[in-house]
């Protein structure tokens, strides 16, 4: 059975795509800790960090860096934070989020009540920033699909 993220990438479950390439996609989470919280997900079904091939892990980190730079710019955040837990879905994913302090970096702060329009707006804000920063080739044509 395919994972939740594989189903999102395939279009079987809706997603908010801000980045796509041959190795990874970046989607907005439905339970953000801070506005602009994104998930960097490999297309391959890799269960956890320690099982990722080095080249894939390197690629994911570079994408996370790019997303973090866009978040810092879009929200004037002093830091971009990276969290990797993987307990909720058995498919490796990196949480990248604009951050203003360590106290907020807890999954206990995740909000499940954010309206869809706000999640869409945050994703579009990152998509616009990525284009402005020269990464337009990796911004999907629409928010709802990983197709470039």
PDB file of C-alpha atoms in Angstrom:
ATOM      1  CA  UNK A   1       0.000   0.000   0.000  1.00  0.00           C
ATOM      2  CA  UNK A   2       1.322   3.421  -0.903  1.00  0.00           C
ATOM      3  CA  UNK A   3       2.000   6.021   1.757  1.00  0.00           C
ATOM      4  CA  UNK A   4       0.018   9.178   2.365  1.00  0.00           C
ATOM      5  CA  UNK A   5       2.736  11.217   0.656  1.00  0.00           C
ATOM      6  CA  UNK A   6       2.853   8.899  -2.361  1.00  0.00           C
ATOM      7  CA  UNK A   7      -0.898   9.358  -2.701  1.00  0.00           C
ATOM      8  CA  UNK A   8      -0.518  13.152  -2.501  1.00  0.00           C
ATOM      9  CA  UNK A   9       2.238  13.129  -5.136  1.00  0.00           C
ATOM     10  CA  UNK A  10       0.063  10.917  -7.380  1.00  0.00           C
ATOM     11  CA  UNK A  11      -2.868  13.322  -7.030  1.00  0.00           C
ATOM     12  CA  UNK A  12      -5.080  10.824  -5.198  1.00  0.00           C
ATOM     13  CA  UNK A  13      -5.161  13.143  -2.158  1.00  0.00           C
ATOM     14  CA  UNK A  14      -5.035  16.951  -2.509  1.00  0.00           C
ATOM     15  CA  UNK A  15      -1.773  18.728  -1.798  1.00  0.00           C
ATOM     16  CA  UNK A  16      -0.330  22.241  -1.927  1.00  0.00           C
ATOM     17  CA  UNK A  17       2.831  21.980  -4.025  1.00  0.00           C
ATOM     18  CA  UNK A  18       5.483  24.684  -3.904  1.00  0.00           C
ATOM     19  CA  UNK A  19       8.445  22.740  -5.356  1.00  0.00           C
ATOM     20  CA  UNK A  20       8.946  19.716  -7.592  1.00  0.00           C
ATOM     21  CA  UNK A  21      11.889  17.979  -9.211  1.00  0.00           C
ATOM     22  CA  UNK A  22      12.813  14.407 -10.134  1.00  0.00           C
ATOM     23  CA  UNK A  23      13.815  13.484  -6.564  1.00  0.00           C
ATOM     24  CA  UNK A  24      11.521  15.475  -4.265  1.00  0.00           C
ATOM     25  CA  UNK A  25       8.448  17.603  -3.825  1.00  0.00           C
ATOM     26  CA  UNK A  26       7.624  20.241  -1.245  1.00  0.00           C
ATOM     27  CA  UNK A  27       4.076  20.506   0.035  1.00  0.00           C
ATOM     28  CA  UNK A  28       2.402  22.586   2.675  1.00  0.00           C
ATOM     29  CA  UNK A  29       1.436  20.761   5.822  1.00  0.00           C
ATOM     30  CA  UNK A  30      -2.188  20.713   6.941  1.00  0.00           C
ATOM     31  CA  UNK A  31      -1.021  21.203  10.554  1.00  0.00           C
ATOM     32  CA  UNK A  32       1.485  24.064  10.527  1.00  0.00           C
ATOM     33  CA  UNK A  33       3.538  24.984  13.560  1.00  0.00           C
ATOM     34  CA  UNK A  34       4.149  28.429  12.052  1.00  0.00           C
ATOM     35  CA  UNK A  35       2.712  30.059   8.951  1.00  0.00           C
ATOM     36  CA  UNK A  36       4.613  28.807   5.907  1.00  0.00           C
ATOM     37  CA  UNK A  37       5.519  25.399   7.409  1.00  0.00           C
ATOM     38  CA  UNK A  38       6.427  23.072   4.507  1.00  0.00           C
ATOM     39  CA  UNK A  39       7.341  19.402   4.080  1.00  0.00           C
ATOM     40  CA  UNK A  40      10.214  18.263   1.857  1.00  0.00           C
ATOM     41  CA  UNK A  41       9.327  14.749   0.701  1.00  0.00           C
ATOM     42  CA  UNK A  42      11.292  12.333  -1.481  1.00  0.00           C
ATOM     43  CA  UNK A  43       9.295  10.843  -4.340  1.00  0.00           C
ATOM     44  CA  UNK A  44      10.697   7.423  -3.409  1.00  0.00           C
ATOM     45  CA  UNK A  45       9.037   5.699  -0.462  1.00  0.00           C
ATOM     46  CA  UNK A  46      11.853   5.862   2.065  1.00  0.00           C
ATOM     47  CA  UNK A  47      10.607   5.019   5.550  1.00  0.00           C
ATOM     48  CA  UNK A  48      13.032   7.054   7.652  1.00  0.00           C
ATOM     49  CA  UNK A  49      16.083   9.289   7.675  1.00  0.00           C
ATOM     50  CA  UNK A  50      18.537   6.520   8.448  1.00  0.00           C
ATOM     51  CA  UNK A  51      17.403   4.509   5.414  1.00  0.00           C
ATOM     52  CA  UNK A  52      17.855   7.321   2.881  1.00  0.00           C
ATOM     53  CA  UNK A  53      20.606   6.940   0.293  1.00  0.00           C
ATOM     54  CA  UNK A  54      23.253   9.634   0.750  1.00  0.00           C
ATOM     55  CA  UNK A  55      22.550  11.280  -2.607  1.00  0.00           C
ATOM     56  CA  UNK A  56      18.819  11.553  -1.846  1.00  0.00           C
ATOM     57  CA  UNK A  57      19.470  12.873   1.643  1.00  0.00           C
ATOM     58  CA  UNK A  58      21.888  15.465   0.269  1.00  0.00           C
ATOM     59  CA  UNK A  59      19.301  16.556  -2.290  1.00  0.00           C
ATOM     60  CA  UNK A  60      16.559  16.828   0.340  1.00  0.00           C
ATOM     61  CA  UNK A  61      18.791  18.994   2.518  1.00  0.00           C
ATOM     62  CA  UNK A  62      19.616  21.317  -0.379  1.00  0.00           C
ATOM     63  CA  UNK A  63      15.929  21.676  -1.222  1.00  0.00           C
ATOM     64  CA  UNK A  64      15.176  22.317   2.474  1.00  0.00           C
ATOM     65  CA  UNK A  65      17.830  25.053   2.462  1.00  0.00           C
ATOM     66  CA  UNK A  66      16.232  26.713  -0.570  1.00  0.00           C
ATOM     67  CA  UNK A  67      12.761  26.520   0.981  1.00  0.00           C
ATOM     68  CA  UNK A  68      14.125  27.895   4.261  1.00  0.00           C
ATOM     69  CA  UNK A  69      15.694  30.861   2.471  1.00  0.00           C
ATOM     70  CA  UNK A  70      12.355  31.595   0.786  1.00  0.00           C
ATOM     71  CA  UNK A  71      10.551  31.353   4.133  1.00  0.00           C
ATOM     72  CA  UNK A  72      12.996  33.689   5.844  1.00  0.00           C
ATOM     73  CA  UNK A  73      12.496  36.233   3.093  1.00  0.00           C
ATOM     74  CA  UNK A  74       8.706  35.863   2.814  1.00  0.00           C
ATOM     75  CA  UNK A  75       8.061  36.139   6.567  1.00  0.00           C
ATOM     76  CA  UNK A  76      11.095  38.196   7.647  1.00  0.00           C
ATOM     77  CA  UNK A  77      12.011  35.325   9.942  1.00  0.00           C
ATOM     78  CA  UNK A  78      15.441  35.318  11.600  1.00  0.00           C
ATOM     79  CA  UNK A  79      15.778  31.550  11.097  1.00  0.00           C
ATOM     80  CA  UNK A  80      14.495  28.650   9.088  1.00  0.00           C
ATOM     81  CA  UNK A  81      14.074  25.592  11.295  1.00  0.00           C
ATOM     82  CA  UNK A  82      14.325  21.956  10.292  1.00  0.00           C
ATOM     83  CA  UNK A  83      12.588  19.121  12.138  1.00  0.00           C
ATOM     84  CA  UNK A  84      12.733  15.446  11.208  1.00  0.00           C
ATOM     85  CA  UNK A  85      10.620  13.075  13.264  1.00  0.00           C
ATOM     86  CA  UNK A  86       8.718  10.695  11.024  1.00  0.00           C
ATOM     87  CA  UNK A  87       6.413   9.090  13.537  1.00  0.00           C
ATOM     88  CA  UNK A  88       3.154  10.177  11.949  1.00  0.00           C
ATOM     89  CA  UNK A  89       3.791   8.894   8.393  1.00  0.00           C
ATOM     90  CA  UNK A  90       6.158   6.067   7.376  1.00  0.00           C
ATOM     91  CA  UNK A  91       7.619   8.121   4.527  1.00  0.00           C
ATOM     92  CA  UNK A  92      10.635  10.331   5.189  1.00  0.00           C
ATOM     93  CA  UNK A  93       9.792  14.036   5.277  1.00  0.00           C
ATOM     94  CA  UNK A  94      11.594  17.127   6.483  1.00  0.00           C
ATOM     95  CA  UNK A  95       9.624  19.853   8.226  1.00  0.00           C
ATOM     96  CA  UNK A  96      10.954  23.287   7.226  1.00  0.00           C
ATOM     97  CA  UNK A  97       9.433  26.338   8.839  1.00  0.00           C
ATOM     98  CA  UNK A  98      10.105  30.002   9.451  1.00  0.00           C
ATOM     99  CA  UNK A  99      11.092  30.395  13.089  1.00  0.00           C
ATOM    100  CA  UNK A 100      11.504  33.154  15.616  1.00  0.00           C
ATOM    101  CA  UNK A 101      12.550  31.055  18.622  1.00  0.00           C
ATOM    102  CA  UNK A 102      13.139  27.543  19.894  1.00  0.00           C
ATOM    103  CA  UNK A 103      10.085  27.517  22.168  1.00  0.00           C
ATOM    104  CA  UNK A 104       7.714  27.320  19.200  1.00  0.00           C
ATOM    105  CA  UNK A 105       9.523  24.374  17.610  1.00  0.00           C
ATOM    106  CA  UNK A 106       7.281  21.690  19.011  1.00  0.00           C
ATOM    107  CA  UNK A 107       4.701  19.545  17.288  1.00  0.00           C
ATOM    108  CA  UNK A 108       2.434  20.409  20.242  1.00  0.00           C
ATOM    109  CA  UNK A 109       2.149  23.844  18.579  1.00  0.00           C
ATOM    110  CA  UNK A 110       0.817  22.400  15.316  1.00  0.00           C
ATOM    111  CA  UNK A 111      -2.522  23.932  14.367  1.00  0.00           C
ATOM    112  CA  UNK A 112      -5.175  21.772  12.754  1.00  0.00           C
ATOM    113  CA  UNK A 113      -7.717  24.604  12.594  1.00  0.00           C
ATOM    114  CA  UNK A 114      -6.081  26.747   9.899  1.00  0.00           C
ATOM    115  CA  UNK A 115      -8.583  27.539   7.123  1.00  0.00           C
ATOM    116  CA  UNK A 116      -7.755  26.162   3.683  1.00  0.00           C
ATOM    117  CA  UNK A 117      -7.589  29.691   2.261  1.00  0.00           C
ATOM    118  CA  UNK A 118      -4.812  30.578   4.718  1.00  0.00           C
ATOM    119  CA  UNK A 119      -2.864  27.401   3.882  1.00  0.00           C
ATOM    120  CA  UNK A 120      -3.240  28.234   0.171  1.00  0.00           C
ATOM    121  CA  UNK A 121      -2.072  31.815   0.742  1.00  0.00           C
ATOM    122  CA  UNK A 122       1.038  30.671   2.632  1.00  0.00           C
ATOM    123  CA  UNK A 123       1.933  28.205  -0.123  1.00  0.00           C
ATOM    124  CA  UNK A 124       1.421  30.849  -2.816  1.00  0.00           C
ATOM    125  CA  UNK A 125       3.613  33.247  -0.839  1.00  0.00           C
ATOM    126  CA  UNK A 126       6.451  30.725  -0.926  1.00  0.00           C
ATOM    127  CA  UNK A 127       5.845  29.930  -4.613  1.00  0.00           C
ATOM    128  CA  UNK A 128       6.100  33.645  -5.440  1.00  0.00           C
ATOM    129  CA  UNK A 129       9.249  34.051  -3.365  1.00  0.00           C
ATOM    130  CA  UNK A 130      10.862  31.007  -4.978  1.00  0.00           C
ATOM    131  CA  UNK A 131      10.177  32.467  -8.428  1.00  0.00           C
ATOM    132  CA  UNK A 132      11.551  35.840  -7.325  1.00  0.00           C
ATOM    133  CA  UNK A 133      14.702  34.122  -6.037  1.00  0.00           C
ATOM    134  CA  UNK A 134      15.336  32.420  -9.390  1.00  0.00           C
ATOM    135  CA  UNK A 135      13.862  28.982  -8.693  1.00  0.00           C
ATOM    136  CA  UNK A 136      10.867  29.257 -11.014  1.00  0.00           C
ATOM    137  CA  UNK A 137      11.884  26.134 -12.936  1.00  0.00           C
ATOM    138  CA  UNK A 138      11.023  24.089  -9.833  1.00  0.00           C
ATOM    139  CA  UNK A 139       7.743  25.806  -8.961  1.00  0.00           C
ATOM    140  CA  UNK A 140       4.875  23.641 -10.212  1.00  0.00           C
ATOM    141  CA  UNK A 141       2.489  25.180 -12.733  1.00  0.00           C
ATOM    142  CA  UNK A 142      -0.392  24.985 -10.255  1.00  0.00           C
ATOM    143  CA  UNK A 143      -0.650  24.755  -6.494  1.00  0.00           C
ATOM    144  CA  UNK A 144      -2.551  21.473  -6.675  1.00  0.00           C
ATOM    145  CA  UNK A 145      -0.119  19.419  -8.789  1.00  0.00           C
ATOM    146  CA  UNK A 146       3.593  18.565  -8.797  1.00  0.00           C
ATOM    147  CA  UNK A 147       3.674  18.918 -12.599  1.00  0.00           C
ATOM    148  CA  UNK A 148       6.070  21.570 -13.810  1.00  0.00           C
TER     149      UNK A 148
END
